[in-house]
Structure formats: structure tokens, C-alpha cells
Amino acid sequence: MKKSLAGALLGMIVLGAAAATTAPAAAVDGSSVAAKPRAKAVTFAGTVALSNCSGSVVRVPDSQPTDPALVMSNGHCLESGFPGPGEVVIDQASSRTFSLLNASGSKVATLRASKVAYGTMTDTDVSLYQLTSTYAQIENSYGIKALELSADHPTQGTAISVVSGYWKKTYNCSIDGFAYRLKEGEWTWKDSVRYTSACETIGGTSGSPVLDQATGKVVAVNNTGNENGEECTDNNPCEVDESGNVTVREGINYAQQTYGIVPCVVTGNKIDLSAPGCELPKP
């Protein structure tokens, strides 16, 4: 999982790489998606910076203004360390803080978690923190609305933006396709999003929301990439198809779809793994 940062030292190491990355860091103006409707402006509003990763304040379509807000990042960004294969974290006390960004990428507030509502690196790579603030409190105090998780499976060719709150940087590309299985070290993820080569995400972009440029909704959470062409090792995920054939794509980066989270979030923004349609891994 190259997309997180182990600490300040590694952050300094990758700082130069971030500055050299040529991916656009500004709002999408629609010019790159010719022959399609103008894209919604993608900004940093609603994204957050963690101590070692990126994330975003998210809601599902049925979330209410009075619900405690949720922050989404990667399972491998949990402060307790990487969950092992088959491990699921639920309702774990946490007081972790998040720097909330506005549209231009400036910090406007520090948000605090009350717990890790859900976290895993099995089948997907996601963490959901419940905050001490409601959506209404965040919007009324800072003018920031939560990003909405799309309830639909994304499609190949969709123009997307990976928005990193850690680096205050946006990467624009398209969904190249989907990996039936993505294996990295001990972990295996299902139906992963593969980016086209333009999204050259780096360390610290872990947990960034992946936005559909046409709708502005979150379709995935950024999590990894193949750094140097190795096969299925740490920081070098490989794709495995239904027949067991392995494909290595050096330099290509990936995300985990988030539509499957939506059925698992019920009244009061609670995570209910037994809810109809919820297929997130259970403890």
C-alpha cells in the first residue's frame, strides 16, 4: 500500500515527487471531456488530511443533516495499523483528528472522531470514522457539504478525479477498467478500479475520494499502485482474472469501489452489516 505515509520522514522523501507530478491541481473545467456534458467543478471542499493519508467527509443518499458525519479513508490508514487478512474493525473508540479543507484547499477546521465505525483490508480497503460533529454543524460552521457516495457501480471510461487532502492535489484521468482480483502481499481486493496512466498518485494520497467528474459523486477510494513491476508483493499489486491468470501493470494505480458501502449505512448513519444488500466483510 504505497499510498500511505509511514511518518514525517517518508513525507519529506515523497515531497519532491509530489511537486514534480504533472497532474492538474486545479478544478476541472470540462475541457478534457470533449463531446460530453460539462463536468461539475471538482474542488477540495469536503476532503480532509489525516496524519499519514487523505480522506473525505462522506454521506450516503439517505443520510440526514442531524446524523453524525462520517470520514472515509483506507483501512490501511487506521491509526491501529494494517488490519490482517479477514480482520474487520467495528465500533473501535478513536479520537483521531482530521483537517477539513475548503474548495481552495485551505484548512478551515479540525474535526474529531468518536470511533472507527468500520475498517477492513479484506475484499476492499476502507475505513469509516464517525465524527463528534453532525453534517449540519459542519455545514453551518464552515460552509462545507459532505461528498455523496454513489449507489451505482462505476463504468469503464468514466472521467474521474482523485482528490488528495494530504497533498492538496487533484489527479485527473479515467477508469481504464476493473481488476477481478487485486492481490498485494497478504491482501486481496475484489473488483478494483484501475486508472488510466494519467493518475500518477503518490504516497499520502491513500484514502483520497475518487469523484465522477460528471456527477461529483464518490465512486471509489484511492488505495495503491504497482511501483516497480514486481508481482503481487507489497507496493506491487497484481491483477488476477477469473481463470487465475496474473497481470502486472507497472506504474498503474488503483482504487476500491464504494457503492457497496451505501446499503450498509442505515438510520442515524450507523453501520449495519446485516442490512439488506450489505456485502461488506463481517467480523
Coordinates of C-alpha atoms in Angstrom, one line a residue:
M1 CA 0.0 0.0 0.0
K2 CA 2.3 2.7 -1.2
K3 CA -0.4 5.4 -0.9
S4 CA 0.0 6.0 2.8
L5 CA 2.9 7.7 4.6
A6 CA 4.7 5.9 7.4
G7 CA 5.6 9.2 9.0
A8 CA 7.2 12.6 8.6
L9 CA 10.5 11.2 7.2
L10 CA 8.7 9.5 4.4
G11 CA 6.6 12.5 3.8
M12 CA 9.8 14.6 3.2
I13 CA 11.1 11.9 0.8
V14 CA 8.0 12.0 -1.4
L15 CA 7.5 15.7 -1.2
G16 CA 9.8 16.3 -4.1
A17 CA 8.0 13.7 -6.1
A18 CA 4.7 15.4 -5.4
A19 CA 6.0 18.7 -6.6
A20 CA 7.2 17.2 -9.8
T21 CA 3.9 15.4 -10.6
T22 CA 2.3 17.0 -13.7
A23 CA -1.3 16.0 -12.9
P24 CA -3.5 19.1 -12.7
A25 CA -4.1 20.5 -9.3
A26 CA -7.0 22.8 -10.2
A27 CA -10.7 22.4 -10.6
V28 CA -11.9 20.5 -13.6
D29 CA -13.2 22.9 -16.3
G30 CA -14.7 20.3 -18.6
S31 CA -12.3 20.9 -21.5
S32 CA -10.7 17.5 -21.2
V33 CA -14.0 15.6 -21.7
A34 CA -15.0 16.8 -25.1
A35 CA -18.3 15.7 -26.6
K36 CA -19.7 15.1 -23.1
P37 CA -21.7 17.4 -20.8
R38 CA -19.6 19.9 -18.9
A39 CA -18.3 18.3 -15.8
K40 CA -19.1 19.5 -12.3
A41 CA -16.4 21.6 -10.7
V42 CA -14.2 19.3 -8.6
T43 CA -12.7 21.1 -5.6
F44 CA -11.1 20.2 -2.3
A45 CA -14.3 21.1 -0.3
G46 CA -15.2 18.2 2.0
T47 CA -11.8 16.5 1.7
V48 CA -9.6 16.0 4.8
A49 CA -6.0 15.5 5.6
L50 CA -5.0 12.7 8.1
S51 CA -1.7 12.4 9.8
N52 CA -0.5 10.0 7.1
C53 CA -3.3 9.8 4.4
S54 CA -6.1 11.6 2.7
G55 CA -9.8 11.2 3.2
S56 CA -13.2 12.9 2.9
V57 CA -16.4 13.7 4.8
V58 CA -19.0 11.5 3.1
R59 CA -22.7 10.8 3.2
V60 CA -25.0 8.2 1.7
P61 CA -28.1 9.3 -0.2
D62 CA -30.3 8.8 2.9
S63 CA -28.0 10.5 5.4
Q64 CA -29.7 13.3 7.4
P65 CA -28.3 16.7 8.4
T66 CA -28.6 15.7 12.1
D67 CA -26.6 12.5 11.6
P68 CA -23.1 12.3 13.0
A69 CA -20.8 12.8 10.0
L70 CA -18.6 10.1 8.5
V71 CA -15.0 10.4 7.3
M72 CA -13.8 7.8 4.7
S73 CA -10.2 6.8 4.2
N74 CA -8.4 3.5 3.7
G75 CA -8.3 0.5 6.0
H76 CA -4.5 0.7 5.8
C77 CA -4.7 4.2 7.1
L78 CA -6.1 3.2 10.5
E79 CA -4.1 4.5 13.4
S80 CA -4.0 1.0 14.9
G81 CA -2.1 -0.4 11.9
F82 CA -3.0 -2.6 8.9
P83 CA -5.9 -5.0 9.6
G84 CA -4.8 -8.5 8.8
P85 CA -6.5 -10.6 6.1
G86 CA -10.0 -11.4 7.3
E87 CA -9.9 -8.8 10.1
V88 CA -12.8 -6.3 10.4
V89 CA -12.7 -3.4 12.9
I90 CA -16.1 -2.1 14.1
D91 CA -17.0 0.4 16.8
Q92 CA -13.5 0.9 18.0
A93 CA -13.0 4.1 20.1
S94 CA -11.0 6.8 18.4
S95 CA -10.2 10.5 19.0
R96 CA -8.3 10.9 15.7
T97 CA -8.4 14.4 14.2
F98 CA -8.8 15.4 10.6
S99 CA -8.0 18.7 8.9
L100 CA -11.1 19.8 6.9
L101 CA -10.4 21.7 3.7
N102 CA -12.5 24.2 1.8
A103 CA -12.8 24.5 -2.0
S104 CA -9.4 26.1 -2.5
G105 CA -7.6 23.6 -0.3
S106 CA -7.2 25.8 2.8
K107 CA -7.8 24.2 6.2
V108 CA -10.9 25.6 7.8
A109 CA -11.4 23.3 10.8
T110 CA -10.2 20.3 12.8
L111 CA -12.7 17.6 13.0
R112 CA -12.5 14.8 15.6
A113 CA -13.6 11.2 15.5
S114 CA -15.6 9.5 18.2
K115 CA -14.9 6.0 16.9
V116 CA -13.9 3.9 13.9
A117 CA -17.3 2.7 12.8
Y118 CA -15.8 0.3 10.2
G119 CA -12.5 -0.7 8.8
T120 CA -11.0 -3.6 6.8
M121 CA -8.5 -4.5 4.2
T122 CA -10.4 -7.7 3.2
D123 CA -12.1 -7.6 -0.2
T124 CA -11.8 -3.8 -0.1
D125 CA -9.6 -1.2 1.7
V126 CA -11.7 1.2 3.6
S127 CA -12.2 2.9 6.9
L128 CA -15.2 4.9 8.1
Y129 CA -14.8 7.2 11.1
Q130 CA -17.8 8.5 13.0
L131 CA -17.3 12.2 14.0
T132 CA -18.3 14.1 17.0
S133 CA -19.9 16.7 14.6
T134 CA -23.1 16.3 12.5
Y135 CA -23.3 17.3 8.9
A136 CA -25.4 20.3 9.8
Q137 CA -22.9 21.5 12.3
I138 CA -20.1 21.2 9.7
E139 CA -22.1 23.0 7.0
N140 CA -23.4 25.7 9.3
S141 CA -20.0 26.4 10.8
Y142 CA -17.7 26.1 7.8
G143 CA -20.0 26.1 4.7
I144 CA -18.7 22.6 3.7
K145 CA -21.1 19.9 2.5
A146 CA -20.3 16.2 2.6
L147 CA -19.4 14.4 -0.6
E148 CA -22.1 11.8 -1.5
L149 CA -21.3 8.2 -2.2
S150 CA -22.8 7.0 -5.4
A151 CA -25.0 4.0 -5.0
D152 CA -24.1 2.8 -8.5
H153 CA -21.3 0.7 -9.9
P154 CA -18.9 3.0 -11.9
T155 CA -18.4 2.3 -15.6
Q156 CA -15.3 2.0 -17.7
G157 CA -14.2 5.2 -19.4
T158 CA -15.7 7.5 -16.8
A159 CA -13.7 10.7 -16.3
I160 CA -12.6 10.8 -12.7
S161 CA -10.7 13.0 -10.2
V162 CA -8.6 11.7 -7.3
V163 CA -8.6 14.5 -4.8
S164 CA -5.9 14.3 -2.1
G165 CA -6.4 16.4 1.0
Y166 CA -3.0 15.4 2.3
W167 CA -1.2 16.9 -0.7
K168 CA -3.9 19.4 -1.7
K169 CA -3.6 18.0 -5.2
T170 CA -6.0 16.7 -7.7
Y171 CA -5.2 13.9 -10.3
N172 CA -7.5 13.7 -13.4
C173 CA -7.8 10.6 -15.6
S174 CA -10.4 7.9 -16.5
I175 CA -11.4 4.5 -15.3
D176 CA -9.4 2.2 -17.5
G177 CA -11.2 -1.0 -16.3
F178 CA -11.7 -3.3 -13.3
A179 CA -9.5 -5.9 -11.8
Y180 CA -11.4 -9.1 -10.9
R181 CA -9.0 -9.6 -8.0
L182 CA -6.1 -7.3 -7.0
K183 CA -3.5 -9.1 -4.8
E184 CA -0.9 -7.2 -2.8
G185 CA 1.2 -9.1 -0.3
E186 CA -1.3 -10.8 2.2
W187 CA -4.3 -8.9 0.9
T188 CA -6.8 -9.5 -1.9
W189 CA -9.4 -6.9 -3.1
K190 CA -12.3 -7.5 -5.4
D191 CA -13.5 -5.6 -8.5
S192 CA -10.9 -2.9 -8.1
V193 CA -10.9 0.3 -10.2
R194 CA -7.9 0.6 -12.5
Y195 CA -6.9 4.1 -13.5
T196 CA -5.5 5.2 -16.9
S197 CA -1.9 6.2 -16.6
A198 CA -2.5 9.9 -16.1
C199 CA -3.4 9.4 -12.4
E200 CA 0.2 9.1 -11.1
T201 CA -0.8 9.1 -7.4
I202 CA 1.9 9.0 -4.8
G203 CA 2.4 8.3 -1.1
G204 CA -0.1 10.3 1.0
T205 CA -2.9 10.0 -1.5
S206 CA -4.2 6.9 0.2
G207 CA -7.9 7.3 1.1
S208 CA -8.5 10.1 -1.4
P209 CA -12.1 10.1 -2.7
V210 CA -12.4 9.3 -6.4
L211 CA -15.0 11.5 -7.9
D212 CA -17.0 11.0 -11.1
Q213 CA -16.4 14.3 -12.9
A214 CA -19.9 14.4 -14.4
T215 CA -21.9 13.9 -11.1
G216 CA -19.4 15.0 -8.5
K217 CA -20.2 11.8 -6.5
V218 CA -17.7 9.5 -4.9
V219 CA -17.3 6.2 -6.8
A220 CA -14.2 4.8 -5.2
V221 CA -11.4 5.3 -2.6
N222 CA -7.8 5.5 -3.8
N223 CA -5.5 2.9 -2.3
T224 CA -2.5 1.5 -4.1
G225 CA -0.4 1.1 -7.2
N226 CA 2.4 -1.0 -8.7
E227 CA 5.7 0.8 -8.0
N228 CA 8.3 -1.2 -9.8
G229 CA 6.9 -4.1 -11.7
E230 CA 7.1 -6.8 -9.0
E231 CA 4.3 -9.5 -8.9
C232 CA 1.8 -9.4 -6.1
T233 CA 4.3 -8.1 -3.5
D234 CA 3.8 -5.2 -1.0
N235 CA 3.5 -2.0 -3.0
N236 CA 3.3 -4.0 -6.2
P237 CA -0.3 -5.3 -6.6
C238 CA -1.0 -7.7 -9.4
E239 CA -4.3 -8.4 -11.2
V240 CA -5.7 -11.9 -11.2
D241 CA -8.6 -12.8 -13.6
E242 CA -11.3 -15.4 -13.1
S243 CA -9.0 -18.1 -14.6
G244 CA -6.2 -17.3 -12.3
N245 CA -4.1 -15.5 -14.9
V246 CA -1.8 -12.8 -13.4
T247 CA -1.1 -9.4 -15.0
V248 CA 1.4 -6.9 -13.7
R249 CA 1.0 -3.3 -14.7
E250 CA 4.0 -1.3 -13.6
G251 CA 3.2 2.3 -12.7
I252 CA -0.6 1.8 -12.8
N253 CA -2.7 2.8 -9.8
Y254 CA -5.9 1.5 -8.3
A255 CA -8.9 2.3 -6.1
Q256 CA -11.6 0.4 -4.3
Q257 CA -15.2 0.9 -5.3
T258 CA -17.5 2.4 -2.7
Y259 CA -21.1 1.8 -4.0
G260 CA -21.2 -1.3 -1.8
I261 CA -20.9 0.8 1.3
V262 CA -24.2 2.5 0.7
P263 CA -26.6 -0.4 1.7
C264 CA -24.6 -0.9 4.9
V265 CA -25.3 2.7 6.3
V266 CA -28.7 2.8 7.9
T267 CA -30.8 5.2 10.0
G268 CA -28.6 7.5 12.1
N269 CA -25.6 6.8 9.9
K270 CA -25.0 3.5 11.7
I271 CA -23.1 0.7 10.0
D272 CA -25.3 -2.4 9.9
L273 CA -23.5 -5.3 8.3
S274 CA -26.8 -7.3 8.4
A275 CA -28.8 -4.7 6.4
P276 CA -30.3 -5.9 3.1
G277 CA -27.8 -5.6 0.3
C278 CA -24.9 -5.1 2.6
E279 CA -22.0 -7.2 1.4
L280 CA -19.1 -5.6 3.3
P281 CA -16.9 -8.2 5.1
K282 CA -18.1 -9.1 8.6
P283 CA -16.0 -9.9 11.7

